[in-house]
Amino acid sequence: MKERIVSGMRSTGKLHLGHYLGVIDNWVKLQEKYESYFFVADWHALTTKYDKTENLKQDVNDVVIDWLASGIDPEKSTIYVQSLVPEIAELHIYLSMITPQNWVERDPTLKDMAKALRLKEGSSQEEDNEATLKSQINYGLLGYPVLMSADIMALNAQCVPVGIDQVAHIEITRDIARRFNNIYKTDFFNEPKPILNECSLICGLDGNKMGKSFNNDIKISDSEEVTTKKIMTAITDTNRIRKDDLGNPENCLVAFKYWKIFGNPEEIALTDKECRAAERGCAQCKRELARVINERLAPIRERRRYYENHPELVREIINTGSARARGKIQEVVREVREIIGMYK
Ligand code: TRP
Ligand code: SF4
């Protein structure tokens, strides 16, 4: 029997290369080996975007289209939308009953999310005290890791492929699963393990973490022209002012790093050599880099256009996957009701 994995992504709209290289590419490999469930976490998106819901539906579609384009295969993996499986919310209630307050308050991402919220609301940094923080953290946001535990435990998954930033959440899930088993004297729940991505971390065009809100990302859905334009803004070796200044790829914090991700060994060696000898200028270097990146993304973008032009197909994949996931999750939650001793 194959082991089961589950992972999710918040519905934040069109995805960028950080998502693709850091997460999705890994899922595409894992779906060959595991019984795989991938879902759009639209409830998790609501924990911070509860007051900006006008793009919610489109955001879900965009995420799924990017997944399909990147090679998540609906024949191999079950693709679903969290909010189409209400039994996850039911499980979340049971788990919330047995989760101590200090477990969720320890969540290292909580303060960051609250800060992001505050920035959004435009209040000043001076208000950075405990009381203000607390007034900005809604009950739902506090429950973020408990809802995440419900996502994972709803499928009683053995493993969860995630980025390093989510490992603390999987730890809470393991704690909650163990506590459930102890309290109800059962061994029903697995203690799920994280599978860390072995993919490359790609920084943004400005050298910081790639992110939609930092305006430094390249989207899977960007056209070749837009991609090239963006690459031309990537920072390079800042000591190299004129074209005949000798360059140093080690100081080229974005363009050369991208070369190392997208170039083949010969291209990387050639870039390194010509940069050091000032045999190529940065503009030329980045134009070539853009070509290499566009070539790599071409088949993905073609598939993306196909799905974009066939919304009814995307709809059907979401509906079929959500029904399949729901069937499985209903079995788990029925068992949980039985174990707890709920009325029936
Ligand atoms: N919190 C995850 C993120 O922001 C998304 C997520 C929600 C998730 N539920 C999950 C990931 C369950 C793995 C398993 O990336
Ligand atoms: Fe970076 Fe290329 Fe310019 Fe060298 S030539 S500094 S590798 S962009």
Short mmCIF file of C-alpha atoms and ligand atoms in Angstrom, two decimals:
data_model
loop_
_atom_site.label_atom_id
_atom_site.label_comp_id
_atom_site.label_asym_id
_atom_site.label_seq_id
_atom_site.Cartn_x
_atom_site.Cartn_y
_atom_site.Cartn_z
CA MET A 1 0.00 0.00 0.00
CA LYS A 2 1.22 3.45 -0.94
CA GLU A 3 1.74 5.99 1.80
CA ARG A 4 -0.56 8.99 1.70
CA ILE A 5 0.59 12.59 1.43
CA VAL A 6 -1.40 15.79 1.66
CA SER A 7 -0.37 19.37 1.14
CA GLY A 8 -2.04 22.67 0.50
CA MET A 9 -1.42 26.17 -0.70
CA ARG A 10 -3.28 29.30 0.24
CA SER A 11 -5.30 30.77 -2.60
CA THR A 12 -3.31 33.91 -3.24
CA GLY A 13 -3.89 34.11 -6.99
CA LYS A 14 -1.37 33.47 -9.73
CA LEU A 15 1.73 31.65 -8.56
CA HIS A 16 5.37 32.67 -9.08
CA LEU A 17 8.64 30.83 -9.63
CA GLY A 18 9.19 30.57 -5.87
CA HIS A 19 6.07 28.41 -5.63
CA TYR A 20 7.00 26.46 -8.73
CA LEU A 21 10.62 25.67 -7.88
CA GLY A 22 10.17 25.51 -4.12
CA VAL A 23 7.00 23.44 -3.81
CA ILE A 24 5.08 22.37 -6.91
CA ASP A 25 8.01 20.81 -8.74
CA ASN A 26 8.51 18.58 -5.71
CA TRP A 27 4.82 17.60 -5.63
CA VAL A 28 5.06 16.64 -9.30
CA LYS A 29 7.79 14.14 -8.43
CA LEU A 30 6.10 12.87 -5.27
CA GLN A 31 2.80 12.13 -7.02
CA GLU A 32 4.54 9.21 -8.76
CA LYS A 33 5.29 7.48 -5.46
CA TYR A 34 2.54 8.46 -3.05
CA GLU A 35 -1.21 8.51 -2.87
CA SER A 36 -1.34 12.28 -3.25
CA TYR A 37 -3.86 14.92 -2.17
CA PHE A 38 -3.30 18.58 -3.02
CA PHE A 39 -5.79 21.24 -2.03
CA VAL A 40 -6.35 24.97 -2.25
CA ALA A 41 -6.54 26.32 1.30
CA ASP A 42 -9.20 28.98 0.76
CA TRP A 43 -10.24 29.01 4.44
CA HIS A 44 -6.63 29.68 5.36
CA ALA A 45 -6.63 32.57 2.88
CA LEU A 46 -9.64 33.97 4.75
CA THR A 47 -7.71 34.10 8.04
CA THR A 48 -6.05 37.27 6.77
CA LYS A 49 -8.19 38.26 3.76
CA TYR A 50 -11.63 37.94 5.35
CA ASP A 51 -12.48 41.47 4.26
CA LYS A 52 -11.18 41.18 0.70
CA THR A 53 -13.17 38.40 -0.87
CA GLU A 54 -13.93 39.78 -4.31
CA ASN A 55 -11.22 37.69 -6.00
CA LEU A 56 -11.63 34.57 -3.89
CA LYS A 57 -13.14 32.37 -6.60
CA GLN A 58 -10.76 33.49 -9.31
CA ASP A 59 -7.79 33.03 -6.98
CA VAL A 60 -8.76 29.39 -6.43
CA ASN A 61 -9.02 28.80 -10.17
CA ASP A 62 -5.69 30.49 -10.84
CA VAL A 63 -3.90 28.31 -8.32
CA VAL A 64 -5.35 25.12 -9.76
CA ILE A 65 -4.54 26.19 -13.33
CA ASP A 66 -0.91 26.86 -12.33
CA TRP A 67 -0.71 23.43 -10.70
CA LEU A 68 -2.10 21.66 -13.74
CA ALA A 69 0.21 23.62 -16.02
CA SER A 70 3.20 22.68 -13.83
CA GLY A 71 2.46 18.99 -14.12
CA ILE A 72 0.19 18.02 -11.23
CA ASP A 73 -1.73 15.25 -12.93
CA PRO A 74 -5.38 14.87 -11.89
CA GLU A 75 -5.17 11.18 -12.87
CA LYS A 76 -2.43 10.63 -10.29
CA SER A 77 -3.27 13.21 -7.64
CA THR A 78 -6.52 14.31 -6.05
CA ILE A 79 -6.89 18.06 -6.46
CA TYR A 80 -9.54 19.69 -4.29
CA VAL A 81 -10.73 22.87 -2.63
CA GLN A 82 -10.73 22.95 1.17
CA SER A 83 -14.06 24.73 1.55
CA LEU A 84 -15.80 22.16 -0.64
CA VAL A 85 -15.13 19.59 2.09
CA PRO A 86 -17.05 20.86 5.14
CA GLU A 87 -16.09 17.76 7.18
CA ILE A 88 -12.63 19.35 7.55
CA ALA A 89 -14.32 22.14 9.52
CA GLU A 90 -16.07 19.55 11.67
CA LEU A 91 -12.76 17.85 12.44
CA HIS A 92 -11.29 21.27 13.19
CA ILE A 93 -13.91 21.70 15.94
CA TYR A 94 -13.02 18.38 17.58
CA LEU A 95 -9.31 19.20 17.43
CA SER A 96 -9.88 22.71 18.81
CA MET A 97 -11.39 21.13 21.94
CA ILE A 98 -8.17 19.31 22.79
CA THR A 99 -5.60 21.95 21.77
CA PRO A 100 -4.15 24.03 24.63
CA GLN A 101 -4.07 27.79 24.12
CA ASN A 102 -0.31 28.00 24.58
CA TRP A 103 0.31 25.56 21.72
CA VAL A 104 -1.29 27.93 19.21
CA GLU A 105 0.16 31.05 20.80
CA ARG A 106 3.63 29.60 20.35
CA ASP A 107 3.18 29.53 16.57
CA PRO A 108 6.24 31.40 15.24
CA THR A 109 4.39 32.59 12.13
CA LEU A 110 1.59 34.20 14.14
CA LYS A 111 3.39 37.46 14.89
CA ASP A 112 4.56 37.78 11.30
CA MET A 113 1.04 37.34 10.02
CA ALA A 114 -0.27 39.87 12.51
CA LYS A 115 2.44 42.31 11.42
CA ALA A 116 1.53 41.80 7.78
CA LEU A 117 -2.09 42.49 8.68
CA ARG A 118 -1.18 45.64 10.52
CA LEU A 119 0.87 46.93 7.61
CA LYS A 120 -2.12 46.28 5.41
CA GLU A 121 -4.29 48.33 7.74
CA GLY A 122 -1.71 51.10 7.63
CA SER A 123 -1.18 51.60 11.34
CA SER A 124 2.22 52.62 12.60
CA GLN A 125 5.09 50.57 13.96
CA GLU A 126 4.90 52.22 17.40
CA GLU A 127 1.73 50.31 18.07
CA ASP A 128 3.78 47.15 18.13
CA ASN A 129 2.80 46.15 21.65
CA GLU A 130 1.23 42.98 22.96
CA ALA A 131 -2.27 44.41 23.41
CA THR A 132 -2.54 45.81 19.88
CA LEU A 133 -1.14 42.61 18.46
CA LYS A 134 -3.78 40.61 20.29
CA SER A 135 -6.62 42.82 19.11
CA GLN A 136 -5.51 42.20 15.54
CA ILE A 137 -5.30 38.45 15.80
CA ASN A 138 -8.72 37.01 15.16
CA TYR A 139 -9.83 33.69 16.59
CA GLY A 140 -9.56 32.12 13.14
CA LEU A 141 -5.99 33.29 12.62
CA LEU A 142 -5.02 31.97 16.05
CA GLY A 143 -6.50 28.64 14.99
CA TYR A 144 -4.44 28.54 11.78
CA PRO A 145 -2.28 25.57 12.86
CA VAL A 146 -5.30 23.71 14.24
CA LEU A 147 -7.12 24.07 10.93
CA MET A 148 -3.96 22.93 9.21
CA SER A 149 -3.89 19.90 11.50
CA ALA A 150 -7.48 19.16 10.53
CA ASP A 151 -6.47 19.32 6.83
CA ILE A 152 -3.78 16.74 7.41
CA MET A 153 -5.57 14.50 9.89
CA ALA A 154 -8.76 14.51 7.79
CA LEU A 155 -6.88 12.22 5.42
CA ASN A 156 -4.89 10.57 8.21
CA ALA A 157 -1.86 11.24 6.03
CA GLN A 158 1.54 9.81 6.92
CA CYS A 159 3.58 12.59 5.30
CA VAL A 160 3.24 16.25 4.41
CA PRO A 161 5.49 17.81 1.75
CA VAL A 162 6.12 21.42 2.76
CA GLY A 163 8.71 24.16 2.81
CA ILE A 164 10.84 24.70 5.89
CA ASP A 165 8.60 27.58 7.02
CA GLN A 166 5.73 25.16 7.66
CA VAL A 167 7.60 22.60 9.75
CA ALA A 168 6.55 24.20 13.06
CA HIS A 169 2.93 23.67 12.01
CA ILE A 170 3.50 19.99 11.28
CA GLU A 171 5.02 19.71 14.76
CA ILE A 172 1.77 21.01 16.25
CA THR A 173 -0.13 18.50 14.11
CA ARG A 174 1.97 15.68 15.51
CA ASP A 175 1.32 16.94 19.05
CA ILE A 176 -2.42 17.19 18.43
CA ALA A 177 -2.58 13.73 16.85
CA ARG A 178 -0.70 12.24 19.80
CA ARG A 179 -2.93 14.04 22.27
CA PHE A 180 -6.07 12.81 20.50
CA ASN A 181 -4.80 9.24 20.61
CA ASN A 182 -3.98 9.59 24.34
CA ILE A 183 -7.23 11.20 25.37
CA TYR A 184 -9.47 8.79 23.47
CA LYS A 185 -7.24 5.76 24.06
CA THR A 186 -6.81 4.92 20.43
CA ASP A 187 -4.06 4.60 17.87
CA PHE A 188 -6.25 5.84 15.06
CA PHE A 189 -4.25 8.89 13.98
CA ASN A 190 -0.82 8.75 12.39
CA GLU A 191 1.73 11.30 13.57
CA PRO A 192 2.47 12.88 10.19
CA LYS A 193 6.04 13.67 9.19
CA PRO A 194 7.15 16.59 7.05
CA ILE A 195 8.85 15.83 3.74
CA LEU A 196 11.15 18.76 3.11
CA ASN A 197 11.45 20.04 -0.42
CA GLU A 198 14.74 19.28 -2.07
CA CYS A 199 14.19 22.10 -4.53
CA SER A 200 16.06 25.28 -5.14
CA LEU A 201 15.15 28.39 -3.24
CA ILE A 202 14.88 31.24 -5.68
CA CYS A 203 15.17 34.81 -4.46
CA GLY A 204 13.25 37.73 -5.89
CA LEU A 205 14.57 40.08 -8.59
CA ASP A 206 15.82 42.46 -5.87
CA GLY A 207 17.62 39.75 -3.90
CA ASN A 208 14.97 39.48 -1.15
CA LYS A 209 12.56 36.59 -0.70
CA MET A 210 10.37 36.26 -3.79
CA GLY A 211 6.84 37.34 -3.01
CA LYS A 212 3.81 38.74 -4.72
CA SER A 213 3.52 41.68 -2.33
CA PHE A 214 7.19 42.65 -2.75
CA ASN A 215 6.78 43.22 -6.46
CA ASN A 216 9.90 41.20 -7.19
CA ASP A 217 8.43 38.01 -8.62
CA ILE A 218 8.17 36.29 -11.97
CA LYS A 219 4.83 34.60 -12.43
CA ILE A 220 4.35 31.27 -14.13
CA SER A 221 1.66 33.06 -16.13
CA ASP A 222 3.83 36.04 -17.19
CA SER A 223 4.39 36.36 -20.95
CA GLU A 224 7.88 35.97 -22.41
CA GLU A 225 8.05 39.73 -22.94
CA VAL A 226 7.13 40.52 -19.35
CA THR A 227 9.57 37.89 -18.09
CA THR A 228 12.40 39.41 -20.14
CA LYS A 229 11.54 42.92 -18.95
CA LYS A 230 11.56 41.76 -15.34
CA ILE A 231 14.85 39.85 -15.71
CA MET A 232 16.47 43.00 -17.11
CA THR A 233 15.77 44.65 -13.71
CA ALA A 234 17.46 41.88 -11.71
CA ILE A 235 20.36 43.12 -9.63
CA THR A 236 23.87 42.17 -10.74
CA ASP A 237 27.40 42.68 -9.42
CA THR A 238 27.02 46.26 -8.18
CA ASN A 239 30.77 46.87 -8.37
CA ARG A 240 30.55 46.48 -12.10
CA ILE A 241 29.59 49.88 -13.41
CA ARG A 242 30.96 49.92 -16.93
CA LYS A 243 30.86 47.04 -19.35
CA ASP A 244 34.66 46.69 -19.35
CA ASP A 245 34.87 46.48 -15.54
CA LEU A 246 35.81 42.93 -14.63
CA GLY A 247 32.80 41.21 -13.07
CA ASN A 248 32.54 38.76 -10.22
CA PRO A 249 29.65 36.29 -10.41
CA GLU A 250 29.91 35.65 -6.67
CA ASN A 251 28.82 39.26 -6.11
CA CYS A 252 26.04 38.99 -8.65
CA LEU A 253 23.29 38.27 -6.18
CA VAL A 254 20.39 37.63 -8.51
CA ALA A 255 21.30 37.17 -12.18
CA PHE A 256 24.08 34.65 -11.56
CA LYS A 257 22.01 32.79 -8.98
CA TYR A 258 19.28 32.42 -11.58
CA TRP A 259 21.87 31.13 -14.04
CA LYS A 260 22.80 28.45 -11.53
CA ILE A 261 19.16 27.36 -11.29
CA PHE A 262 18.21 27.52 -14.97
CA GLY A 263 21.46 27.12 -16.92
CA ASN A 264 23.16 23.87 -17.86
CA PRO A 265 26.74 23.32 -16.60
CA GLU A 266 28.32 24.67 -19.81
CA GLU A 267 26.19 27.82 -19.77
CA ILE A 268 27.05 28.44 -16.13
CA ALA A 269 30.78 27.97 -16.74
CA LEU A 270 30.72 30.20 -19.80
CA THR A 271 28.83 32.95 -17.96
CA ASP A 272 31.28 32.75 -15.09
CA LYS A 273 34.29 32.99 -17.39
CA GLU A 274 32.97 35.80 -19.61
CA CYS A 275 31.76 37.80 -16.62
CA ARG A 276 35.17 37.68 -14.94
CA ALA A 277 36.95 38.63 -18.17
CA ALA A 278 34.43 41.40 -18.98
CA GLU A 279 33.68 39.61 -22.22
CA ARG A 280 29.98 40.09 -21.77
CA GLY A 281 27.96 42.95 -20.42
CA CYS A 282 25.24 42.52 -17.83
CA ALA A 283 22.48 43.51 -20.23
CA GLN A 284 23.50 40.85 -22.71
CA CYS A 285 23.95 38.35 -19.90
CA LYS A 286 20.44 38.95 -18.62
CA ARG A 287 18.89 38.84 -22.08
CA GLU A 288 20.38 35.38 -22.53
CA LEU A 289 19.24 34.38 -19.07
CA ALA A 290 15.70 35.48 -19.91
CA ARG A 291 15.80 33.34 -23.05
CA VAL A 292 16.86 30.28 -21.05
CA ILE A 293 14.15 30.84 -18.44
CA ASN A 294 11.50 31.40 -21.10
CA GLU A 295 12.54 28.18 -22.83
CA ARG A 296 12.19 26.24 -19.61
CA LEU A 297 8.76 27.73 -18.91
CA ALA A 298 7.43 27.46 -22.47
CA PRO A 299 5.73 24.04 -22.13
CA ILE A 300 4.24 25.04 -18.76
CA ARG A 301 2.90 28.26 -20.18
CA GLU A 302 1.44 26.48 -23.16
CA ARG A 303 -0.42 24.06 -20.89
CA ARG A 304 -1.51 27.02 -18.81
CA ARG A 305 -3.07 28.70 -21.84
CA TYR A 306 -4.86 25.46 -22.66
CA TYR A 307 -6.49 25.23 -19.23
CA GLU A 308 -7.25 28.93 -19.21
CA ASN A 309 -9.17 28.45 -22.43
CA HIS A 310 -11.00 25.42 -21.05
CA PRO A 311 -12.54 26.63 -17.77
CA GLU A 312 -15.13 23.85 -17.86
CA LEU A 313 -12.35 21.28 -17.77
CA VAL A 314 -10.74 22.96 -14.74
CA ARG A 315 -14.16 23.06 -13.07
CA GLU A 316 -14.62 19.35 -13.68
CA ILE A 317 -11.17 18.49 -12.30
CA ILE A 318 -11.93 20.50 -9.14
CA ASN A 319 -15.38 18.96 -8.72
CA THR A 320 -14.22 15.39 -9.29
CA GLY A 321 -11.21 15.78 -7.00
CA SER A 322 -13.24 17.48 -4.27
CA ALA A 323 -15.88 14.73 -4.37
CA ARG A 324 -13.18 12.07 -4.14
CA ALA A 325 -11.37 13.80 -1.27
CA ARG A 326 -14.68 14.36 0.50
CA GLY A 327 -15.57 10.68 0.29
CA LYS A 328 -12.30 9.71 1.92
CA ILE A 329 -12.53 12.46 4.54
CA GLN A 330 -16.11 11.51 5.45
CA GLU A 331 -14.85 8.03 6.32
CA VAL A 332 -12.20 9.47 8.63
CA VAL A 333 -14.56 11.90 10.32
CA ARG A 334 -17.21 9.20 10.79
CA GLU A 335 -14.57 7.17 12.63
CA VAL A 336 -13.60 10.19 14.73
CA ARG A 337 -17.26 10.74 15.77
CA GLU A 338 -17.40 7.09 16.75
CA ILE A 339 -14.15 7.27 18.75
CA ILE A 340 -15.19 10.41 20.63
CA GLY A 341 -18.68 9.00 21.19
CA MET A 342 -20.77 11.61 19.44
CA TYR A 343 -24.55 11.26 19.26
CA LYS A 344 -25.80 9.20 16.36
N1 TRP B 1 -0.08 26.94 5.66
C1 TRP B 1 0.33 26.46 4.38
C2 TRP B 1 1.08 27.58 3.64
O1 TRP B 1 0.85 28.74 3.93
C3 TRP B 1 -0.83 25.99 3.55
C4 TRP B 1 -1.55 24.84 4.18
C5 TRP B 1 -2.78 24.87 4.74
C6 TRP B 1 -1.06 23.51 4.28
N2 TRP B 1 -3.12 23.62 5.19
C7 TRP B 1 -2.09 22.77 4.93
C8 TRP B 1 0.12 22.86 3.90
C9 TRP B 1 -1.95 21.41 5.22
C10 TRP B 1 0.26 21.51 4.19
C11 TRP B 1 -0.79 20.78 4.85
O2 TRP B 1 1.87 27.29 2.78
FE1 SF4 B 2 25.95 39.00 -13.25
FE2 SF4 B 2 26.06 38.28 -15.81
FE3 SF4 B 2 26.62 40.82 -15.09
FE4 SF4 B 2 28.32 38.88 -14.48
S1 SF4 B 2 27.75 39.54 -16.53
S2 SF4 B 2 27.61 40.50 -13.09
S3 SF4 B 2 26.91 37.15 -14.08
S4 SF4 B 2 24.66 39.75 -14.91
#
